[in-house]
mmCIF file of C-alpha atoms and ligand atoms in Angstrom:
data_model
loop_
_atom_site.group_PDB
_atom_site.id
_atom_site.type_symbol
_atom_site.label_atom_id
_atom_site.label_comp_id
_atom_site.label_asym_id
_atom_site.label_seq_id
_atom_site.Cartn_x
_atom_site.Cartn_y
_atom_site.Cartn_z
ATOM 1 C CA MET W 1 -79.666 41.895 42.523
ATOM 2 C CA ASP W 2 -78.405 38.391 41.819
ATOM 3 C CA LYS W 3 -76.081 36.656 44.244
ATOM 4 C CA ILE W 4 -72.757 35.677 42.685
ATOM 5 C CA LEU W 5 -70.198 33.311 44.183
ATOM 6 C CA VAL W 6 -66.579 34.221 43.491
ATOM 7 C CA THR W 7 -64.155 31.459 44.420
ATOM 8 C CA GLY W 8 -60.632 32.713 44.992
ATOM 9 C CA GLY W 9 -62.197 36.143 45.384
ATOM 10 C CA LEU W 10 -59.361 37.446 47.544
ATOM 11 C CA GLY W 11 -56.713 36.681 44.929
ATOM 12 C CA PHE W 12 -55.287 39.017 42.312
ATOM 13 C CA ILE W 13 -57.847 38.738 39.513
ATOM 14 C CA GLY W 14 -60.613 37.602 41.881
ATOM 15 C CA SER W 15 -60.470 40.716 44.068
ATOM 16 C CA HIS W 16 -60.570 43.062 41.080
ATOM 17 C CA THR W 17 -63.564 41.157 39.721
ATOM 18 C CA VAL W 18 -65.366 41.369 43.075
ATOM 19 C CA VAL W 19 -64.948 45.160 42.902
ATOM 20 C CA GLU W 20 -66.448 45.302 39.405
ATOM 21 C CA LEU W 21 -69.331 42.995 40.384
ATOM 22 C CA GLN W 22 -70.185 45.078 43.435
ATOM 23 C CA GLU W 23 -69.958 48.269 41.421
ATOM 24 C CA ALA W 24 -72.396 46.730 38.923
ATOM 25 C CA GLY W 25 -74.777 46.072 41.837
ATOM 26 C CA TYR W 26 -74.343 42.321 42.385
ATOM 27 C CA GLU W 27 -74.356 40.718 45.812
ATOM 28 C CA VAL W 28 -71.036 38.909 46.126
ATOM 29 C CA VAL W 29 -70.110 35.927 48.251
ATOM 30 C CA ILE W 30 -66.432 35.022 48.313
ATOM 31 C CA ILE W 31 -64.985 31.596 49.019
ATOM 32 C CA ASP W 32 -61.245 31.592 49.578
ATOM 33 C CA ASP W 33 -58.958 29.294 51.575
ATOM 34 C CA LEU W 34 -56.374 32.079 52.109
ATOM 35 C CA SER W 35 -53.624 29.744 50.842
ATOM 36 C CA ASN W 36 -52.305 32.475 48.544
ATOM 37 C CA SER W 37 -54.200 35.532 49.730
ATOM 38 C CA SER W 38 -55.049 37.568 52.794
ATOM 39 C CA GLU W 39 -58.259 38.538 54.543
ATOM 40 C CA LYS W 40 -56.963 42.131 54.445
ATOM 41 C CA VAL W 41 -57.946 42.228 50.768
ATOM 42 C CA LEU W 42 -61.542 42.560 52.023
ATOM 43 C CA ASP W 43 -60.621 45.959 53.470
ATOM 44 C CA GLY W 44 -59.332 47.157 50.101
ATOM 45 C CA ILE W 45 -62.530 45.985 48.382
ATOM 46 C CA THR W 46 -64.598 47.739 51.040
ATOM 47 C CA VAL W 47 -62.713 51.033 50.682
ATOM 48 C CA ILE W 48 -63.197 51.021 46.898
ATOM 49 C CA THR W 49 -66.836 49.941 46.748
ATOM 50 C CA GLY W 50 -68.197 51.001 50.136
ATOM 51 C CA LYS W 51 -69.467 47.459 50.610
ATOM 52 C CA THR W 52 -67.971 44.393 52.267
ATOM 53 C CA PRO W 53 -68.712 41.162 50.416
ATOM 54 C CA ILE W 54 -69.744 38.075 52.359
ATOM 55 C CA PHE W 55 -66.645 35.951 52.965
ATOM 56 C CA GLU W 56 -66.504 32.234 53.790
ATOM 57 C CA LYS W 57 -63.128 30.664 54.443
ATOM 58 C CA ILE W 58 -63.521 27.305 52.741
ATOM 59 C CA ASP W 59 -61.071 24.935 51.122
ATOM 60 C CA LEU W 60 -62.896 23.694 48.022
ATOM 61 C CA LYS W 61 -61.213 20.305 48.411
ATOM 62 C CA GLU W 62 -63.506 19.759 51.419
ATOM 63 C CA LYS W 63 -66.500 18.340 49.649
ATOM 64 C CA GLU W 64 -68.813 18.515 52.660
ATOM 65 C CA ALA W 65 -67.970 22.169 53.215
ATOM 66 C CA VAL W 66 -68.814 22.920 49.600
ATOM 67 C CA GLU W 67 -72.120 21.061 49.937
ATOM 68 C CA ALA W 68 -72.943 22.916 53.138
ATOM 69 C CA PHE W 69 -72.106 26.215 51.459
ATOM 70 C CA PHE W 70 -74.617 25.598 48.666
ATOM 71 C CA LYS W 71 -77.296 24.524 51.144
ATOM 72 C CA LYS W 72 -76.860 27.874 52.872
ATOM 73 C CA HIS W 73 -76.555 29.898 49.664
ATOM 74 C CA ASN W 74 -79.020 28.058 47.427
ATOM 75 C CA ASP W 75 -79.930 31.358 45.778
ATOM 76 C CA VAL W 76 -76.570 31.673 44.016
ATOM 77 C CA LYS W 77 -77.228 32.526 40.363
ATOM 78 C CA GLY W 78 -73.707 32.578 39.038
ATOM 79 C CA VAL W 79 -70.224 31.390 39.920
ATOM 80 C CA ILE W 80 -66.928 32.894 38.837
ATOM 81 C CA HIS W 81 -64.316 30.277 39.608
ATOM 82 C CA PHE W 82 -60.808 31.655 40.176
ATOM 83 C CA ALA W 83 -59.657 29.421 43.029
ATOM 84 C CA ALA W 84 -56.734 27.361 41.727
ATOM 85 C CA SER W 85 -53.026 26.823 42.155
ATOM 86 C CA LYS W 86 -51.045 28.694 39.529
ATOM 87 C CA ALA W 87 -47.293 28.257 39.935
ATOM 88 C CA VAL W 88 -46.059 26.583 36.774
ATOM 89 C CA GLY W 89 -42.758 25.352 38.272
ATOM 90 C CA GLU W 90 -44.396 23.956 41.401
ATOM 91 C CA SER W 91 -46.927 22.094 39.277
ATOM 92 C CA VAL W 92 -44.077 20.176 37.635
ATOM 93 C CA THR W 93 -42.780 18.921 40.997
ATOM 94 C CA LYS W 94 -46.226 18.423 42.588
ATOM 95 C CA PRO W 95 -48.538 17.293 39.784
ATOM 96 C CA LEU W 96 -51.047 15.506 42.020
ATOM 97 C CA LEU W 97 -51.460 18.595 44.186
ATOM 98 C CA TYR W 98 -52.331 20.546 41.046
ATOM 99 C CA TYR W 99 -54.746 17.953 39.694
ATOM 100 C CA GLU W 100 -56.452 17.717 43.083
ATOM 101 C CA ASN W 101 -56.584 21.483 43.684
ATOM 102 C CA ASN W 102 -57.591 22.502 40.196
ATOM 103 C CA ILE W 103 -59.603 19.555 38.858
ATOM 104 C CA GLY W 104 -60.987 17.890 41.997
ATOM 105 C CA THR W 105 -62.461 21.157 43.243
ATOM 106 C CA LEU W 106 -63.935 21.980 39.845
ATOM 107 C CA VAL W 107 -65.770 18.648 39.856
ATOM 108 C CA TYR W 108 -67.193 19.298 43.346
ATOM 109 C CA LEU W 109 -68.398 22.728 42.308
ATOM 110 C CA LEU W 110 -70.060 21.483 39.131
ATOM 111 C CA LYS W 111 -71.788 18.703 41.070
ATOM 112 C CA GLU W 112 -73.333 21.328 43.309
ATOM 113 C CA LEU W 113 -74.259 23.597 40.405
ATOM 114 C CA LYS W 114 -76.016 20.682 38.739
ATOM 115 C CA LYS W 115 -78.473 20.643 41.649
ATOM 116 C CA LEU W 116 -79.496 24.286 41.154
ATOM 117 C CA PRO W 117 -82.486 25.151 38.935
ATOM 118 C CA GLU W 118 -80.176 27.302 36.785
ATOM 119 C CA ALA W 119 -76.504 28.157 36.969
ATOM 120 C CA SER W 120 -74.073 30.381 35.073
ATOM 121 C CA PHE W 121 -70.415 29.464 35.393
ATOM 122 C CA ILE W 122 -67.321 31.451 34.427
ATOM 123 C CA PHE W 123 -63.995 29.613 34.387
ATOM 124 C CA SER W 124 -60.497 31.110 34.597
ATOM 125 C CA SER W 125 -58.611 29.590 31.728
ATOM 126 C CA SER W 126 -55.385 30.702 30.133
ATOM 127 C CA CYS W 127 -53.755 31.353 26.794
ATOM 128 C CA THR W 128 -51.338 28.679 27.946
ATOM 129 C CA VAL W 129 -53.778 26.178 26.325
ATOM 130 C CA TYR W 130 -52.511 27.353 22.898
ATOM 131 C CA GLY W 131 -48.804 26.830 23.642
ATOM 132 C CA GLN W 132 -46.732 28.385 20.856
ATOM 133 C CA ALA W 133 -49.498 28.971 18.344
ATOM 134 C CA ASP W 134 -48.643 28.584 14.660
ATOM 135 C CA GLU W 135 -50.513 31.743 13.728
ATOM 136 C CA LEU W 136 -50.610 35.142 15.413
ATOM 137 C CA PRO W 137 -52.762 36.773 16.634
ATOM 138 C CA ILE W 138 -54.313 33.743 18.325
ATOM 139 C CA THR W 139 -57.996 33.070 17.683
ATOM 140 C CA GLU W 140 -60.211 30.870 19.859
ATOM 141 C CA SER W 141 -60.209 28.232 17.141
ATOM 142 C CA ALA W 142 -56.422 27.801 17.238
ATOM 143 C CA PRO W 143 -55.619 24.222 18.215
ATOM 144 C CA VAL W 144 -55.064 23.413 21.873
ATOM 145 C CA LYS W 145 -51.495 22.125 22.106
ATOM 146 C CA GLN W 146 -50.019 19.462 24.367
ATOM 147 C CA ALA W 147 -49.637 21.202 27.744
ATOM 148 C CA GLU W 148 -46.113 22.146 28.841
ATOM 149 C CA SER W 149 -46.844 21.685 32.554
ATOM 150 C CA PRO W 150 -49.378 20.060 34.885
ATOM 151 C CA TYR W 151 -50.655 23.592 35.617
ATOM 152 C CA GLY W 152 -51.325 24.168 31.913
ATOM 153 C CA ASN W 153 -52.884 20.739 31.677
ATOM 154 C CA THR W 154 -55.325 21.542 34.498
ATOM 155 C CA LYS W 155 -56.603 24.467 32.409
ATOM 156 C CA GLN W 156 -57.083 22.232 29.360
ATOM 157 C CA ILE W 157 -58.714 19.434 31.347
ATOM 158 C CA GLY W 158 -60.808 21.959 33.271
ATOM 159 C CA GLU W 159 -62.219 23.299 30.007
ATOM 160 C CA GLU W 160 -63.040 19.757 28.860
ATOM 161 C CA VAL W 161 -64.724 18.860 32.151
ATOM 162 C CA ILE W 162 -66.962 21.932 31.851
ATOM 163 C CA ARG W 163 -67.706 21.396 28.158
ATOM 164 C CA ASP W 164 -68.695 17.766 28.715
ATOM 165 C CA THR W 165 -70.863 18.670 31.707
ATOM 166 C CA CYS W 166 -72.680 21.450 29.841
ATOM 167 C CA LYS W 167 -73.595 18.931 27.122
ATOM 168 C CA VAL W 168 -75.687 16.891 29.552
ATOM 169 C CA VAL W 169 -76.832 19.411 32.176
ATOM 170 C CA PRO W 170 -79.347 21.742 30.485
ATOM 171 C CA SER W 171 -79.544 24.049 33.506
ATOM 172 C CA LEU W 172 -75.819 24.809 33.288
ATOM 173 C CA LYS W 173 -74.222 27.428 31.018
ATOM 174 C CA ALA W 174 -70.530 28.204 31.042
ATOM 175 C CA ILE W 175 -67.865 30.430 29.567
ATOM 176 C CA ALA W 176 -64.132 29.746 29.760
ATOM 177 C CA LEU W 177 -62.099 32.945 29.609
ATOM 178 C CA ARG W 178 -58.607 32.451 28.272
ATOM 179 C CA TYR W 179 -56.466 35.158 29.818
ATOM 180 C CA PHE W 180 -53.324 36.439 28.215
ATOM 181 C CA ASN W 181 -50.952 38.142 30.730
ATOM 182 C CA PRO W 182 -52.856 39.982 33.472
ATOM 183 C CA VAL W 183 -50.900 42.883 35.014
ATOM 184 C CA GLY W 184 -51.445 46.111 36.929
ATOM 185 C CA ALA W 185 -53.616 46.961 39.901
ATOM 186 C CA HIS W 186 -56.701 48.952 40.800
ATOM 187 C CA GLU W 187 -56.035 52.665 40.244
ATOM 188 C CA SER W 188 -56.854 53.359 43.900
ATOM 189 C CA ALA W 189 -53.899 51.152 44.927
ATOM 190 C CA GLU W 190 -56.242 49.534 47.463
ATOM 191 C CA ILE W 191 -55.885 46.088 45.843
ATOM 192 C CA GLY W 192 -53.250 44.522 43.596
ATOM 193 C CA GLU W 193 -51.029 41.489 43.092
ATOM 194 C CA LEU W 194 -49.340 40.005 46.168
ATOM 195 C CA PRO W 195 -46.942 37.287 45.029
ATOM 196 C CA ILE W 196 -45.578 35.065 47.770
ATOM 197 C CA GLY W 197 -41.770 34.803 47.734
ATOM 198 C CA VAL W 198 -39.759 35.576 44.630
ATOM 199 C CA PRO W 199 -42.132 36.591 41.821
ATOM 200 C CA GLN W 200 -42.044 34.364 38.756
ATOM 201 C CA ASN W 201 -43.933 36.825 36.588
ATOM 202 C CA LEU W 202 -42.369 39.787 34.845
ATOM 203 C CA VAL W 203 -44.278 42.787 36.167
ATOM 204 C CA PRO W 204 -44.119 42.066 39.924
ATOM 205 C CA PHE W 205 -40.428 41.276 39.452
ATOM 206 C CA ILE W 206 -39.941 44.674 37.810
ATOM 207 C CA THR W 207 -41.740 46.610 40.561
ATOM 208 C CA GLN W 208 -39.970 44.671 43.330
ATOM 209 C CA THR W 209 -36.618 45.404 41.695
ATOM 210 C CA ALA W 210 -37.413 49.108 41.400
ATOM 211 C CA ILE W 211 -38.452 49.313 45.051
ATOM 212 C CA GLY W 212 -35.226 47.577 46.102
ATOM 213 C CA ILE W 213 -36.417 44.126 47.219
ATOM 214 C CA ARG W 214 -34.749 42.431 44.250
ATOM 215 C CA GLU W 215 -31.261 43.293 43.099
ATOM 216 C CA GLN W 216 -31.775 43.051 39.382
ATOM 217 C CA LEU W 217 -34.275 41.867 36.792
ATOM 218 C CA SER W 218 -33.020 39.057 34.591
ATOM 219 C CA VAL W 219 -34.383 39.408 31.078
ATOM 220 C CA PHE W 220 -34.659 35.838 29.850
ATOM 221 C CA GLY W 221 -33.094 35.819 26.395
ATOM 222 C CA ASP W 222 -32.606 38.447 23.694
ATOM 223 C CA ASP W 223 -31.938 36.089 20.840
ATOM 224 C CA TYR W 224 -35.545 35.213 19.996
ATOM 225 C CA PRO W 225 -36.814 35.844 16.462
ATOM 226 C CA THR W 226 -38.640 39.067 17.479
ATOM 227 C CA PRO W 227 -37.829 42.716 16.610
ATOM 228 C CA ASP W 228 -35.718 43.330 19.757
ATOM 229 C CA GLY W 229 -34.916 39.679 20.449
ATOM 230 C CA THR W 230 -37.011 39.408 23.652
ATOM 231 C CA CYS W 231 -40.259 37.428 24.012
ATOM 232 C CA ILE W 232 -43.595 38.954 23.170
ATOM 233 C CA ARG W 233 -46.747 38.709 25.296
ATOM 234 C CA ASP W 234 -50.138 40.378 25.447
ATOM 235 C CA TYR W 235 -50.227 42.254 28.777
ATOM 236 C CA ILE W 236 -53.789 43.062 29.807
ATOM 237 C CA HIS W 237 -54.720 45.445 32.627
ATOM 238 C CA VAL W 238 -56.376 43.469 35.422
ATOM 239 C CA VAL W 239 -59.224 46.005 35.659
ATOM 240 C CA ASP W 240 -60.099 45.478 31.979
ATOM 241 C CA LEU W 241 -59.898 41.749 32.602
ATOM 242 C CA ALA W 242 -62.151 41.988 35.671
ATOM 243 C CA LYS W 243 -64.763 43.925 33.683
ATOM 244 C CA ALA W 244 -64.809 41.176 31.061
ATOM 245 C CA HIS W 245 -65.930 38.729 33.757
ATOM 246 C CA VAL W 246 -68.974 40.856 34.551
ATOM 247 C CA VAL W 247 -69.837 41.109 30.853
ATOM 248 C CA ALA W 248 -69.414 37.347 30.345
ATOM 249 C CA LEU W 249 -71.518 36.564 33.394
ATOM 250 C CA GLU W 250 -74.280 38.864 32.183
ATOM 251 C CA ARG W 251 -74.237 37.165 28.797
ATOM 252 C CA LEU W 252 -75.147 33.935 30.585
ATOM 253 C CA LEU W 253 -77.547 35.412 33.129
ATOM 254 C CA GLN W 254 -79.466 37.123 30.306
ATOM 255 C CA ASN W 255 -79.381 34.003 28.082
ATOM 256 C CA LYS W 256 -77.477 35.821 25.345
ATOM 257 C CA ASN W 257 -75.012 32.973 24.886
ATOM 258 C CA LYS W 258 -75.048 31.128 21.563
ATOM 259 C CA GLU W 259 -73.977 27.793 22.990
ATOM 260 C CA SER W 260 -74.127 26.296 26.461
ATOM 261 C CA TYR W 261 -70.318 26.325 26.595
ATOM 262 C CA GLU W 262 -68.241 29.057 25.009
ATOM 263 C CA THR W 263 -64.626 30.237 25.101
ATOM 264 C CA PHE W 264 -63.254 33.764 24.717
ATOM 265 C CA ASN W 265 -59.755 35.171 24.576
ATOM 266 C CA LEU W 266 -59.110 38.069 26.922
ATOM 267 C CA GLY W 267 -56.211 40.160 25.725
ATOM 268 C CA THR W 268 -55.506 43.564 24.226
ATOM 269 C CA GLY W 269 -54.578 42.222 20.807
ATOM 270 C CA LYS W 270 -51.235 43.977 21.035
ATOM 271 C CA GLY W 271 -47.983 42.165 21.717
ATOM 272 C CA SER W 272 -45.242 43.816 23.793
ATOM 273 C CA SER W 273 -41.693 42.603 24.204
ATOM 274 C CA VAL W 274 -40.011 42.211 27.582
ATOM 275 C CA LEU W 275 -37.864 45.272 26.856
ATOM 276 C CA GLU W 276 -40.926 47.302 25.850
ATOM 277 C CA VAL W 277 -42.488 46.458 29.218
ATOM 278 C CA VAL W 278 -39.288 47.481 31.009
ATOM 279 C CA HIS W 279 -39.193 50.764 29.102
ATOM 280 C CA ALA W 280 -42.890 51.448 29.735
ATOM 281 C CA PHE W 281 -42.188 50.977 33.427
ATOM 282 C CA GLU W 282 -39.218 53.347 33.332
ATOM 283 C CA ARG W 283 -41.229 55.942 31.428
ATOM 284 C CA VAL W 284 -44.233 56.050 33.761
ATOM 285 C CA SER W 285 -42.344 55.639 37.045
ATOM 286 C CA GLY W 286 -39.375 57.862 36.272
ATOM 287 C CA GLU W 287 -37.193 55.093 37.792
ATOM 288 C CA LYS W 288 -34.202 53.553 36.069
ATOM 289 C CA LEU W 289 -34.528 49.770 36.232
ATOM 290 C CA ASN W 290 -31.501 47.619 36.927
ATOM 291 C CA TYR W 291 -31.741 44.752 34.461
ATOM 292 C CA LYS W 292 -29.477 42.331 32.689
ATOM 293 C CA ILE W 293 -29.941 40.086 29.682
ATOM 294 C CA VAL W 294 -29.424 36.444 30.661
ATOM 295 C CA GLY W 295 -30.080 33.116 28.965
ATOM 296 C CA ARG W 296 -33.501 31.894 27.910
ATOM 297 C CA ARG W 297 -35.920 30.480 30.511
ATOM 298 C CA GLU W 298 -36.867 26.904 29.804
ATOM 299 C CA GLY W 299 -40.382 26.442 28.522
ATOM 300 C CA ASP W 300 -40.923 30.043 27.375
ATOM 301 C CA ILE W 301 -42.771 30.470 24.132
ATOM 302 C CA ILE W 302 -41.549 33.137 21.722
ATOM 303 C CA SER W 303 -44.656 35.138 21.100
ATOM 304 C CA ALA W 304 -48.345 35.152 22.045
ATOM 305 C CA TYR W 305 -51.036 37.777 21.612
ATOM 306 C CA ALA W 306 -54.772 37.570 21.283
ATOM 307 C CA ASP W 307 -57.080 37.963 18.358
ATOM 308 C CA THR W 308 -59.748 39.968 20.185
ATOM 309 C CA ASN W 309 -62.461 39.940 17.509
ATOM 310 C CA LYS W 310 -64.664 37.316 19.147
ATOM 311 C CA ALA W 311 -64.580 39.015 22.556
ATOM 312 C CA ASN W 312 -65.094 42.450 20.971
ATOM 313 C CA ASP W 313 -67.967 41.428 18.699
ATOM 314 C CA GLU W 314 -69.805 38.799 20.710
ATOM 315 C CA LEU W 315 -69.186 39.899 24.277
ATOM 316 C CA GLY W 316 -69.217 43.564 23.314
ATOM 317 C CA TRP W 317 -66.156 44.105 25.495
ATOM 318 C CA LYS W 318 -62.812 45.642 24.717
ATOM 319 C CA THR W 319 -59.854 46.835 26.715
ATOM 320 C CA GLU W 320 -59.738 50.511 27.655
ATOM 321 C CA LEU W 321 -56.463 50.761 29.552
ATOM 322 C CA SER W 322 -52.939 50.820 28.144
ATOM 323 C CA LEU W 323 -49.695 49.110 29.103
ATOM 324 C CA ASP W 324 -48.556 52.460 30.565
ATOM 325 C CA ASP W 325 -51.710 52.594 32.723
ATOM 326 C CA ALA W 326 -50.993 49.063 33.915
ATOM 327 C CA MET W 327 -47.359 49.784 34.748
ATOM 328 C CA LEU W 328 -48.206 52.978 36.599
ATOM 329 C CA SER W 329 -50.896 51.248 38.671
ATOM 330 C CA ALA W 330 -48.568 48.312 39.430
ATOM 331 C CA TRP W 331 -45.933 50.796 40.590
ATOM 332 C CA LYS W 332 -48.382 52.759 42.774
ATOM 333 C CA TRP W 333 -49.479 49.463 44.341
ATOM 334 C CA GLU W 334 -45.918 48.286 45.001
ATOM 335 C CA GLN W 335 -45.105 51.613 46.679
ATOM 336 C CA LYS W 336 -48.222 51.424 48.814
ATOM 337 C CA VAL W 337 -47.563 47.810 49.886
ATOM 338 C CA ARG W 338 -44.013 48.720 50.920
ATOM 339 C CA GLY W 339 -45.156 51.888 52.678
ATOM 340 C CA LYS W 340 -43.177 54.083 50.302
ATOM 341 C CA GLU W 341 -45.906 56.209 48.749
HETATM 342 C C1 UD1 N 401 -46.638 32.623 32.845
HETATM 343 C C2 UD1 N 401 -46.960 31.159 32.863
HETATM 344 C C3 UD1 N 401 -48.353 30.958 32.347
HETATM 345 C C4 UD1 N 401 -49.348 31.761 33.168
HETATM 346 C C5 UD1 N 401 -48.926 33.223 33.152
HETATM 347 C C6 UD1 N 401 -49.801 34.035 34.072
HETATM 348 C C7 UD1 N 401 -44.785 30.060 32.554
HETATM 349 C C8 UD1 N 401 -43.946 29.243 31.649
HETATM 350 N N1 UD1 N 401 -45.987 30.427 32.069
HETATM 351 O O1 UD1 N 401 -46.667 33.069 31.498
HETATM 352 O O2 UD1 N 401 -48.703 29.603 32.375
HETATM 353 O O3 UD1 N 401 -50.643 31.617 32.652
HETATM 354 O O4 UD1 N 401 -47.598 33.349 33.598
HETATM 355 O O5 UD1 N 401 -49.525 35.394 33.929
HETATM 356 O O6 UD1 N 401 -44.404 30.362 33.670
HETATM 357 N N2 UD1 N 401 -39.516 37.354 32.091
HETATM 358 C C9 UD1 N 401 -38.227 37.834 32.254
HETATM 359 N N3 UD1 N 401 -37.727 37.922 33.518
HETATM 360 C C10 UD1 N 401 -38.449 37.559 34.625
HETATM 361 C C11 UD1 N 401 -39.770 37.076 34.454
HETATM 362 C C12 UD1 N 401 -40.257 36.980 33.167
HETATM 363 O O7 UD1 N 401 -37.540 38.161 31.293
HETATM 364 O O8 UD1 N 401 -37.912 37.637 35.744
HETATM 365 C C13 UD1 N 401 -40.071 37.264 30.726
HETATM 366 C C14 UD1 N 401 -40.452 35.845 30.334
HETATM 367 O O9 UD1 N 401 -39.365 35.213 29.728
HETATM 368 C C15 UD1 N 401 -41.582 36.115 29.358
HETATM 369 C C16 UD1 N 401 -42.236 37.404 29.884
HETATM 370 O O10 UD1 N 401 -41.262 38.008 30.711
HETATM 371 O O11 UD1 N 401 -41.090 36.369 28.094
HETATM 372 C C17 UD1 N 401 -43.491 37.152 30.667
HETATM 373 O O12 UD1 N 401 -43.207 36.191 31.658
HETATM 374 P P1 UD1 N 401 -44.277 35.792 32.777
HETATM 375 O O13 UD1 N 401 -44.784 37.012 33.448
HETATM 376 O O14 UD1 N 401 -43.677 34.737 33.619
HETATM 377 O O15 UD1 N 401 -45.526 35.231 31.949
HETATM 378 P P2 UD1 N 401 -45.585 34.010 30.902
HETATM 379 O O16 UD1 N 401 -44.306 33.288 30.814
HETATM 380 O O17 UD1 N 401 -46.143 34.547 29.656
#
């Protein structure tokens, strides 16, 4: 079976994708610098799949290390590139760190891929490239809006770097996957999201509040022009998202792509409000969540959810798991991590 490199393969989405790749029979090599992950994730992957992926601790900013890696693994057929910094707030205070981590490393990787006889490349992009879209649901042809943060800008620039490279490197094919809001964990509770410090994202904040690490969830604003006044997002189960990576990779490996560079939205197509997410959590966990409505968070868009037609029709992929499934798995994971199963 083909050898696939997964950068950032010990992270949240990366680890779930490694599981799906191994279950589909691929040989997986992980590169991760452990800056926002732990080697223990390998154990979880091994328990689920019965196989330990090859792991190389490499910082992709070290160009020579990346070169040496590809000399050793010159039989890599595909790369799924997750490794990146992702804290929106931090990117505002440390823009150069974000451009170096997210763009510099992408350039090094593509330079190496250019040397291979053939390469398939999957890029982690984000619905953040659309900003507040004028029309909902959001299709892939919606205009890319001025980025709100350096983090968001690295996703936009990253897409452009790949698109421009594919135009002139015939051996390279790429797909950018624009994720909506990934949540949940593997149903085994062997792997899941491990935010460092105070979570910025809604679902880990909910589960940490329920388990008693956080006092109270602040719901940021209930005066938005939405049915219940809270913001709407498209929460996609991380296992569905991981499976989409395998499907996208296979599209490239089997030359089924229509263009050398393509983009797909990955979402459920259904928007949920913050309060709907809170209530889904309460329903599946049986826990009452301590939350309070506070003022709006700066930079939040009102509403975003995916038009899934292109992914459904062209990739032949659709989500199978519900918001309830995601909340239950996130809760099981939180309880396991805190030793409170
Ligand atoms: C955020 C990032 C986005 C990134 C995505 C990854 C920002 C501005 N955007 O998106 O770039 O791709 O995560 O998943 O950070 N909420 C609360 N209380 C909380 C936390 C969140 O009410 O304590 C609300 C937010 O106002 C928002 C929703 O929950 O309406 C989802 O928030 P979050 O999980 O941070 O995701 P996004 O803001 O959509």
